[in-house]
């Protein structure tokens, strides 16, 4: 039993799914990239209705079920496909999905979009699934591509080659990349990142891209103990505006995908100077949460990203703490503030969350005579499988984090900050940390009582 309790949540979930009803999909990208051919089989269940995400129904064609030894058309009734007398029987379906038309017609980038030869599509858009089915089922996906095309998916892969997740996670699973691109694989820090790189970025950039990914993975290892997931996908896409690395986003349930937008003339120097990828990799350490807790995931990434790069020698500590001293005031509560959970302004989300993390880091260190810090709480989360691949409430996350500490700090601190404004005397805080203004930069006093926060390695 002790060994079982130590298994990460992800492995426990996969074991539980092994005995659950299964939905099996084979998805083939055609040579012209315009369509997907989908074959599906479902273990017997109590449903006879199948559907996809709202609005995606018009892009499914020729839906057929195998019945009485032959493939027979299945009619669309309003927004579902109904199979008469199909309950409690194994069901086989096949159909075409008009991928390119969906990318043009759905007008929802979270569902499907086309960009520079790639189409990114959420599995819930193109996978027919039982309506109101038991959420204990698991979905096993296999992707194929015609010659000249590629598919990349961030859903976790089993040794059999199938990419498997809980059926309950299918509606929030990471997007799949379809189209013409090359795939770069980087193994580092205990994990793997597979990156889709379209032709707009020249092959001469592949080496710098791989180094950029590796350094970001190793930066995360410096604060989380290892890369948080066994595998993640990364989509490097061109941006129509900005220079260098422009923007990043992270998605996941049952896996993870990081999407990075960059200027088409992206160069090695831009990648060396980038902080966005490390920021997004910090997000991989934190589960999917209700929107009211966005401040925690954004604040943690805002706080830990520069510290992680400092520990890897990629950023000077004075630059990190000068930026903190300049921007932390944005996170202070203002008139009308109702606490971090109930004040979703930009300042409170990013810098209020970062200020919470800084205060938590210092409190953890003082409570443990400076033997531990916030990174030890993060390591406990990652070791337990409490990562982007799962969904949890913040209190449950912080309980797990506190279990990695000699003395619990985070849950108690959260309950103070969640629904009421908490004033922080920043001048006193900087003095305790030994962060002293020095023109446009800062000086760092190693003899200050809280200097261990910035001296941590």
C-alpha positions as a Python dict, from the first residue, in 0.01 Angstrom:
ca = {
    (1, 'X'): (0, 0, 0),
    (2, 'X'): (285, 242, 76),
    (3, 'X'): (425, 200, -274),
    (4, 'X'): (82, 258, -424),
    (5, 'X'): (40, 584, -235),
    (6, 'X'): (367, 712, -375),
    (7, 'X'): (267, 665, -736),
    (8, 'X'): (196, 988, -923),
    (9, 'X'): (-169, 1071, -978),
    (10, 'X'): (-126, 1022, -1350),
    (11, 'X'): (-17, 658, -1316),
    (12, 'X'): (-301, 589, -1076),
    (13, 'X'): (-549, 736, -1321),
    (14, 'X'): (-414, 523, -1607),
    (15, 'X'): (-443, 209, -1395),
    (16, 'X'): (-802, 290, -1309),
    (17, 'X'): (-882, 354, -1675),
    (18, 'X'): (-743, 16, -1778),
    (19, 'X'): (-1061, -162, -1661),
    (20, 'X'): (-1298, 111, -1783),
    (21, 'X'): (-1504, 106, -2105),
    (22, 'X'): (-1293, 218, -2396),
    (23, 'X'): (-1347, 442, -2696),
    (24, 'X'): (-1098, 367, -2975),
    (25, 'X'): (-1025, 613, -3255),
    (26, 'X'): (-805, 598, -3563),
    (27, 'X'): (-765, 942, -3722),
    (28, 'X'): (-600, 973, -4063),
    (29, 'X'): (-493, 1304, -4220),
    (30, 'X'): (-540, 1294, -4597),
    (31, 'X'): (-267, 1402, -4839),
    (32, 'X'): (-440, 1731, -4921),
    (33, 'X'): (-473, 1819, -4549),
    (34, 'X'): (-836, 1914, -4610),
    (35, 'X'): (-999, 1617, -4441),
    (36, 'X'): (-965, 1368, -4160),
    (37, 'X'): (-1088, 1013, -4199),
    (38, 'X'): (-1206, 884, -3862),
    (39, 'X'): (-1285, 528, -3757),
    (40, 'X'): (-1417, 469, -3407),
    (41, 'X'): (-1524, 176, -3191),
    (42, 'X'): (-1701, 198, -2856),
    (43, 'X'): (-1742, -67, -2590),
    (44, 'X'): (-2105, -145, -2499),
    (45, 'X'): (-2270, 136, -2304),
    (46, 'X'): (-2607, 290, -2217),
    (47, 'X'): (-2615, 552, -2493),
    (48, 'X'): (-2744, 559, -2850),
    (49, 'X'): (-2663, 926, -2929),
    (50, 'X'): (-2330, 1066, -3048),
    (51, 'X'): (-2210, 1423, -3093),
    (52, 'X'): (-1917, 1664, -3118),
    (53, 'X'): (-1860, 2018, -2991),
    (54, 'X'): (-2143, 2262, -3059),
    (55, 'X'): (-2103, 2416, -3402),
    (56, 'X'): (-1879, 2141, -3541),
    (57, 'X'): (-2168, 1919, -3662),
    (58, 'X'): (-2182, 2061, -4020),
    (59, 'X'): (-1822, 1954, -4082),
    (60, 'X'): (-1890, 1581, -4033),
    (61, 'X'): (-1987, 1395, -4349),
    (62, 'X'): (-2091, 1042, -4440),
    (63, 'X'): (-2132, 919, -4084),
    (64, 'X'): (-2188, 543, -4100),
    (65, 'X'): (-2228, 263, -3846),
    (66, 'X'): (-2143, -103, -3899),
    (67, 'X'): (-2470, -290, -3845),
    (68, 'X'): (-2582, -636, -3955),
    (69, 'X'): (-2262, -695, -4149),
    (70, 'X'): (-2266, -372, -4353),
    (71, 'X'): (-2189, 0, -4322),
    (72, 'X'): (-2514, 196, -4299),
    (73, 'X'): (-2575, 574, -4292),
    (74, 'X'): (-2651, 734, -3956),
    (75, 'X'): (-2883, 1037, -3979),
    (76, 'X'): (-2814, 1364, -3804),
    (77, 'X'): (-3106, 1464, -3582),
    (78, 'X'): (-3066, 1829, -3484),
    (79, 'X'): (-2721, 1814, -3321),
    (80, 'X'): (-2670, 1442, -3257),
    (81, 'X'): (-2635, 1123, -3458),
    (82, 'X'): (-2884, 867, -3333),
    (83, 'X'): (-2828, 490, -3362),
    (84, 'X'): (-3150, 297, -3312),
    (85, 'X'): (-3120, -11, -3089),
    (86, 'X'): (-2750, 55, -3025),
    (87, 'X'): (-2756, 64, -2646),
    (88, 'X'): (-2540, -192, -2465),
    (89, 'X'): (-2383, -308, -2790),
    (90, 'X'): (-2039, -253, -2931),
    (91, 'X'): (-2057, 30, -3185),
    (92, 'X'): (-1835, 99, -3486),
    (93, 'X'): (-1851, 431, -3670),
    (94, 'X'): (-1667, 592, -3959),
    (95, 'X'): (-1693, 939, -4114),
    (96, 'X'): (-1510, 1227, -4281),
    (97, 'X'): (-1429, 1551, -4102),
    (98, 'X'): (-1380, 1862, -4317),
    (99, 'X'): (-1077, 1993, -4130),
    (100, 'X'): (-986, 2285, -4353),
    (101, 'X'): (-1346, 2407, -4378),
    (102, 'X'): (-1382, 2387, -4000),
    (103, 'X'): (-1070, 2601, -3958),
    (104, 'X'): (-1227, 2866, -4181),
    (105, 'X'): (-1583, 2839, -4053),
    (106, 'X'): (-1580, 2787, -3675),
    (107, 'X'): (-1413, 3122, -3584),
    (108, 'X'): (-1293, 2992, -3247),
    (109, 'X'): (-916, 2955, -3207),
    (110, 'X'): (-961, 2742, -2896),
    (111, 'X'): (-1135, 2484, -3116),
    (112, 'X'): (-958, 2501, -3453),
    (113, 'X'): (-741, 2742, -3648),
    (114, 'X'): (-513, 2741, -3954),
    (115, 'X'): (-171, 2906, -3945),
    (116, 'X'): (118, 2876, -4191),
    (117, 'X'): (49, 2528, -4327),
    (118, 'X'): (-70, 2388, -3995),
    (119, 'X'): (-419, 2333, -3861),
    (120, 'X'): (-458, 2310, -3485),
    (121, 'X'): (-776, 2133, -3375),
    (122, 'X'): (-912, 2028, -3037),
    (123, 'X'): (-997, 1654, -3036),
    (124, 'X'): (-1348, 1736, -2916),
    (125, 'X'): (-1413, 1911, -3248),
    (126, 'X'): (-1352, 1611, -3474),
    (127, 'X'): (-1419, 1309, -3248),
    (128, 'X'): (-1776, 1180, -3230),
    (129, 'X'): (-1842, 1051, -2879),
    (130, 'X'): (-2131, 906, -2679),
    (131, 'X'): (-2364, 1171, -2547),
    (132, 'X'): (-2403, 1168, -2166),
    (133, 'X'): (-2182, 859, -2147),
    (134, 'X'): (-2016, 727, -1831),
    (135, 'X'): (-1723, 955, -1756),
    (136, 'X'): (-1524, 654, -1633),
    (137, 'X'): (-1454, 555, -1994),
    (138, 'X'): (-1114, 612, -2150),
    (139, 'X'): (-1035, 726, -2502),
    (140, 'X'): (-748, 571, -2700),
    (141, 'X'): (-640, 770, -3006),
    (142, 'X'): (-414, 668, -3294),
    (143, 'X'): (-311, 925, -3554),
    (144, 'X'): (-187, 861, -3906),
    (145, 'X'): (-83, 1097, -4185),
    (146, 'X'): (-56, 1057, -4560),
    (147, 'X'): (288, 1095, -4717),
    (148, 'X'): (404, 1455, -4697),
    (149, 'X'): (183, 1539, -4399),
    (150, 'X'): (246, 1516, -4023),
    (151, 'X'): (46, 1492, -3701),
    (152, 'X'): (163, 1590, -3351),
    (153, 'X'): (-42, 1549, -3035),
    (154, 'X'): (40, 1629, -2672),
    (155, 'X'): (-183, 1360, -2519),
    (156, 'X'): (16, 1105, -2320),
    (157, 'X'): (122, 796, -2512),
    (158, 'X'): (116, 437, -2392),
    (159, 'X'): (382, 181, -2491),
    (160, 'X'): (133, 41, -2744),
    (161, 'X'): (156, 369, -2935),
    (162, 'X'): (-200, 480, -2855),
    (163, 'X'): (-247, 821, -2698),
    (164, 'X'): (-480, 770, -2404),
    (165, 'X'): (-677, 995, -2173),
    (166, 'X'): (-989, 982, -1959),
    (167, 'X'): (-1304, 1041, -2162),
    (168, 'X'): (-1392, 1309, -1907),
    (169, 'X'): (-1082, 1503, -2019),
    (170, 'X'): (-1157, 1481, -2391),
    (171, 'X'): (-1342, 1813, -2407),
    (172, 'X'): (-1037, 1994, -2263),
    (173, 'X'): (-759, 1790, -2423),
    (174, 'X'): (-468, 1972, -2589),
    (175, 'X'): (-499, 2065, -2955),
    (176, 'X'): (-357, 1839, -3226),
    (177, 'X'): (-134, 1981, -3502),
    (178, 'X'): (-203, 1865, -3859),
    (179, 'X'): (-14, 1966, -4171),
    (180, 'X'): (334, 2016, -4313),
    (181, 'X'): (601, 2061, -4048),
    (182, 'X'): (916, 1900, -3920),
    (183, 'X'): (933, 1757, -3569),
    (184, 'X'): (1225, 1822, -3335),
    (185, 'X'): (1262, 1602, -3025),
    (186, 'X'): (1442, 1730, -2715),
    (187, 'X'): (1506, 1501, -2418),
    (188, 'X'): (1621, 1677, -2102),
    (189, 'X'): (1554, 1715, -1730),
    (190, 'X'): (1362, 1386, -1714),
    (191, 'X'): (1113, 1471, -1988),
    (192, 'X'): (1061, 1493, -2362),
    (193, 'X'): (938, 1783, -2573),
    (194, 'X'): (832, 1722, -2934),
    (195, 'X'): (824, 2047, -3129),
    (196, 'X'): (636, 2111, -3455),
    (197, 'X'): (825, 2362, -3669),
    (198, 'X'): (669, 2476, -3999),
    (199, 'X'): (877, 2558, -4306),
    (200, 'X'): (846, 2935, -4251),
    (201, 'X'): (1127, 2887, -3997),
    (202, 'X'): (1442, 2770, -4186),
    (203, 'X'): (1610, 2440, -4102),
    (204, 'X'): (1921, 2636, -4004),
    (205, 'X'): (1727, 2747, -3696),
    (206, 'X'): (1670, 2389, -3574),
    (207, 'X'): (1987, 2378, -3362),
    (208, 'X'): (1911, 2706, -3180),
    (209, 'X'): (1546, 2596, -3131),
    (210, 'X'): (1658, 2269, -2973),
    (211, 'X'): (1900, 2455, -2744),
    (212, 'X'): (1627, 2705, -2651),
    (213, 'X'): (1393, 2421, -2553),
    (214, 'X'): (1664, 2232, -2363),
    (215, 'X'): (1768, 2536, -2162),
    (216, 'X'): (1406, 2612, -2070),
    (217, 'X'): (1354, 2250, -1960),
    (218, 'X'): (1671, 2262, -1748),
    (219, 'X'): (1563, 2595, -1599),
    (220, 'X'): (1240, 2433, -1484),
    (221, 'X'): (1440, 2144, -1339),
    (222, 'X'): (1623, 2401, -1123),
    (223, 'X'): (1301, 2494, -940),
    (224, 'X'): (1079, 2185, -983),
    (225, 'X'): (1334, 1904, -955),
    (226, 'X'): (1266, 1782, -1307),
    (227, 'X'): (1060, 1862, -1613),
    (228, 'X'): (705, 1822, -1477),
    (229, 'X'): (563, 1587, -1743),
    (230, 'X'): (701, 1278, -1914),
    (231, 'X'): (620, 1438, -2248),
    (232, 'X'): (476, 1761, -2389),
    (233, 'X'): (421, 1897, -2739),
    (234, 'X'): (530, 2241, -2854),
    (235, 'X'): (395, 2425, -3158),
    (236, 'X'): (620, 2702, -3290),
    (237, 'X'): (401, 2923, -3508),
    (238, 'X'): (461, 3247, -3699),
    (239, 'X'): (311, 3569, -3570),
    (240, 'X'): (186, 3846, -3796),
    (241, 'X'): (312, 4113, -3556),
    (242, 'X'): (596, 4173, -3314),
    (243, 'X'): (957, 4061, -3318),
    (244, 'X'): (1141, 3767, -3166),
    (245, 'X'): (928, 3545, -2942),
    (246, 'X'): (595, 3724, -2920),
    (247, 'X'): (351, 3520, -2711),
    (248, 'X'): (294, 3183, -2544),
    (249, 'X'): (3, 2977, -2416),
    (250, 'X'): (-35, 2639, -2251),
    (251, 'X'): (-315, 2384, -2262),
    (252, 'X'): (-364, 2041, -2123),
    (253, 'X'): (-581, 1769, -1975),
    (254, 'X'): (-447, 1421, -2022),
    (255, 'X'): (-130, 1574, -2168),
    (256, 'X'): (2, 1917, -2253),
    (257, 'X'): (79, 2152, -2540),
    (258, 'X'): (272, 2478, -2535),
    (259, 'X'): (206, 2711, -2829),
    (260, 'X'): (465, 2979, -2904),
    (261, 'X'): (411, 3261, -3154),
    (262, 'X'): (727, 3413, -3299),
    (263, 'X'): (823, 3649, -3579),
    (264, 'X'): (897, 3469, -3909),
    (265, 'X'): (1248, 3618, -3905),
    (266, 'X'): (1315, 3467, -3561),
    (267, 'X'): (1689, 3431, -3498),
    (268, 'X'): (1920, 3256, -3256),
    (269, 'X'): (1977, 3579, -3062),
    (270, 'X'): (1600, 3614, -3008),
    (271, 'X'): (1588, 3263, -2866),
    (272, 'X'): (1881, 3324, -2633),
    (273, 'X'): (1710, 3635, -2493),
    (274, 'X'): (1367, 3474, -2456),
    (275, 'X'): (1184, 3427, -2126),
    (276, 'X'): (840, 3325, -2263),
    (277, 'X'): (910, 2953, -2303),
    (278, 'X'): (1037, 2915, -1947),
    (279, 'X'): (726, 3101, -1826),
    (280, 'X'): (502, 2858, -2016),
    (281, 'X'): (695, 2557, -1886),
    (282, 'X'): (626, 2675, -1529),
    (283, 'X'): (256, 2653, -1620),
    (284, 'X'): (309, 2282, -1689),
    (285, 'X'): (378, 2239, -1315),
    (286, 'X'): (30, 2360, -1216),
    (287, 'X'): (-302, 2178, -1273),
    (288, 'X'): (-591, 2319, -1471),
    (289, 'X'): (-797, 2522, -1222),
    (290, 'X'): (-1115, 2729, -1206),
    (291, 'X'): (-1068, 3075, -1359),
    (292, 'X'): (-1080, 3247, -1019),
    (293, 'X'): (-741, 3091, -942),
    (294, 'X'): (-567, 3221, -1256),
    (295, 'X'): (-360, 3451, -1034),
    (296, 'X'): (-184, 3150, -885),
    (297, 'X'): (-67, 2991, -1207),
    (298, 'X'): (24, 3327, -1363),
    (299, 'X'): (180, 3460, -1045),
    (300, 'X'): (386, 3146, -991),
    (301, 'X'): (519, 3164, -1347),
    (302, 'X'): (588, 3538, -1319),
    (303, 'X'): (784, 3482, -997),
    (304, 'X'): (967, 3156, -1071),
    (305, 'X'): (1056, 3207, -1439),
    (306, 'X'): (1332, 3467, -1382),
    (307, 'X'): (1457, 3287, -1069),
    (308, 'X'): (1485, 2964, -1267),
    (309, 'X'): (1689, 3138, -1536),
    (310, 'X'): (1910, 3299, -1271),
    (311, 'X'): (1988, 2956, -1128),
    (312, 'X'): (2089, 2831, -1472),
    (313, 'X'): (2315, 3132, -1527),
    (314, 'X'): (2093, 3267, -1808),
    (315, 'X'): (1997, 3589, -1624),
    (316, 'X'): (2184, 3810, -1379),
    (317, 'X'): (2027, 3816, -1031),
    (318, 'X'): (2043, 4195, -1023),
    (319, 'X'): (1831, 4210, -1340),
    (320, 'X'): (1576, 3973, -1190),
    (321, 'X'): (1536, 4163, -864),
    (322, 'X'): (1540, 4503, -1031),
    (323, 'X'): (1242, 4391, -1238),
    (324, 'X'): (1068, 4259, -926),
    (325, 'X'): (1126, 4583, -739),
    (326, 'X'): (990, 4783, -1029),
    (327, 'X'): (680, 4569, -1098),
    (328, 'X'): (569, 4420, -764),
    (329, 'X'): (380, 4740, -673),
    (330, 'X'): (140, 4652, -960),
    (331, 'X'): (26, 4358, -747),
    (332, 'X'): (-75, 4556, -439),
    (333, 'X'): (-449, 4576, -363),
    (334, 'X'): (-627, 4896, -462),
    (335, 'X'): (-960, 5049, -361),
    (336, 'X'): (-1242, 4798, -399),
    (337, 'X'): (-1011, 4495, -393),
    (338, 'X'): (-1181, 4177, -271),
    (339, 'X'): (-884, 3941, -253),
    (340, 'X'): (-694, 3748, -519),
    (341, 'X'): (-975, 3503, -596),
    (342, 'X'): (-1223, 3785, -657),
    (343, 'X'): (-1015, 4062, -818),
    (344, 'X'): (-923, 3946, -1170),
    (345, 'X'): (-739, 4258, -1283),
    (346, 'X'): (-415, 4230, -1482),
    (347, 'X'): (-206, 4367, -1196),
    (348, 'X'): (-353, 4140, -931),
    (349, 'X'): (-346, 3833, -1158),
    (350, 'X'): (20, 3856, -1260),
    (351, 'X'): (193, 4069, -1001),
    (352, 'X'): (-49, 4008, -713),
    (353, 'X'): (8, 3639, -770),
    (354, 'X'): (384, 3695, -792),
    (355, 'X'): (378, 3896, -468),
    (356, 'X'): (191, 3611, -297),
    (357, 'X'): (462, 3371, -415),
    (358, 'X'): (744, 3599, -294),
    (359, 'X'): (584, 3636, 49),
    (360, 'X'): (518, 3260, 60),
    (361, 'X'): (879, 3186, -35),
    (362, 'X'): (1009, 3406, 247),
    (363, 'X'): (762, 3263, 501),
    (364, 'X'): (855, 2905, 410),
    (365, 'X'): (1223, 2985, 453),
    (366, 'X'): (1170, 3150, 791),
    (367, 'X'): (943, 2867, 912),
    (368, 'X'): (1209, 2609, 823),
    (369, 'X'): (1515, 2806, 938),
    (370, 'X'): (1591, 2863, 566),
    (371, 'X'): (1623, 2492, 490),
    (372, 'X'): (1335, 2503, 239),
    (373, 'X'): (1169, 2746, 0),
    (374, 'X'): (883, 2770, -246),
    (375, 'X'): (1067, 2545, -490),
    (376, 'X'): (1042, 2257, -239),
    (377, 'X'): (663, 2296, -245),
    (378, 'X'): (671, 2290, -625),
    (379, 'X'): (886, 1977, -624),
    (380, 'X'): (630, 1806, -402),
    (381, 'X'): (353, 1892, -647),
    (382, 'X'): (545, 1762, -947),
    (383, 'X'): (651, 1444, -766),
    (384, 'X'): (286, 1372, -683),
    (385, 'X'): (172, 1422, -1044),
    (386, 'X'): (-10, 1746, -958),
    (387, 'X'): (64, 1905, -1297),
    (388, 'X'): (-108, 2062, -1599),
    (389, 'X'): (-230, 1721, -1713),
    (390, 'X'): (-490, 1704, -1434),
    (391, 'X'): (-765, 1933, -1302),
    (392, 'X'): (-776, 2033, -935),
    (393, 'X'): (-901, 2303, -701),
    (394, 'X'): (-637, 2532, -557),
    (395, 'X'): (-688, 2419, -198),
    (396, 'X'): (-619, 2059, -298),
    (397, 'X'): (-307, 2172, -487),
    (398, 'X'): (-176, 2365, -189),
    (399, 'X'): (-237, 2073, 48),
    (400, 'X'): (-13, 1863, -175),
    (401, 'X'): (247, 2140, -186),
    (402, 'X'): (241, 2182, 192),
    (403, 'X'): (308, 1809, 237),
    (404, 'X'): (649, 1871, 85),
    (405, 'X'): (737, 2124, 356),
    (406, 'X'): (861, 2074, 710),
    (407, 'X'): (591, 2316, 822),
    (408, 'X'): (279, 2391, 612),
    (409, 'X'): (253, 2751, 498),
    (410, 'X'): (74, 2779, 164),
    (411, 'X'): (-284, 2681, 243),
    (412, 'X'): (-293, 2905, 548),
    (413, 'X'): (-150, 3195, 350),
    (414, 'X'): (-395, 3140, 64),
    (415, 'X'): (-694, 3154, 298),
    (416, 'X'): (-576, 3497, 416),
    (417, 'X'): (-525, 3635, 65),
    (418, 'X'): (-810, 3467, -126),
    (419, 'X'): (-1110, 3684, -39),
    (420, 'X'): (-968, 3992, 132),
    (421, 'X'): (-699, 4248, 41),
    (422, 'X'): (-368, 4195, 220),
    (423, 'X'): (-135, 4493, 241),
    (424, 'X'): (237, 4428, 201),
    (425, 'X'): (498, 4681, 312),
    (426, 'X'): (725, 4652, 10),
    (427, 'X'): (992, 4883, 149),
    (428, 'X'): (1026, 4662, 457),
    (429, 'X'): (1019, 4351, 240),
    (430, 'X'): (1303, 4470, 16),
    (431, 'X'): (1504, 4567, 324),
    (432, 'X'): (1457, 4219, 476),
    (433, 'X'): (1564, 4059, 148),
    (434, 'X'): (1864, 4287, 107),
    (435, 'X'): (1742, 4426, -228),
    (436, 'X'): (1870, 4783, -241),
    (437, 'X'): (1804, 5039, -517),
    (438, 'X'): (2116, 5124, -719),
    (439, 'X'): (2024, 5356, -1004),
    (440, 'X'): (1843, 5162, -1273),
    (441, 'X'): (1948, 4832, -1112),
    (442, 'X'): (1969, 4699, -757),
    (443, 'X'): (2235, 4594, -512),
    (444, 'X'): (2202, 4264, -327),
    (445, 'X'): (2314, 4254, 36),
    (446, 'X'): (2413, 3897, 123),
    (447, 'X'): (2407, 3977, 496),
    (448, 'X'): (2035, 4066, 499),
    (449, 'X'): (1808, 3836, 704),
    (450, 'X'): (1613, 3714, 401),
    (451, 'X'): (1896, 3706, 149),
    (452, 'X'): (1862, 3327, 118),
    (453, 'X'): (1559, 3388, -109),
    (454, 'X'): (1776, 3532, -387),
    (455, 'X'): (2091, 3338, -299),
    (456, 'X'): (1913, 3000, -334),
    (457, 'X'): (2073, 2766, -584),
}
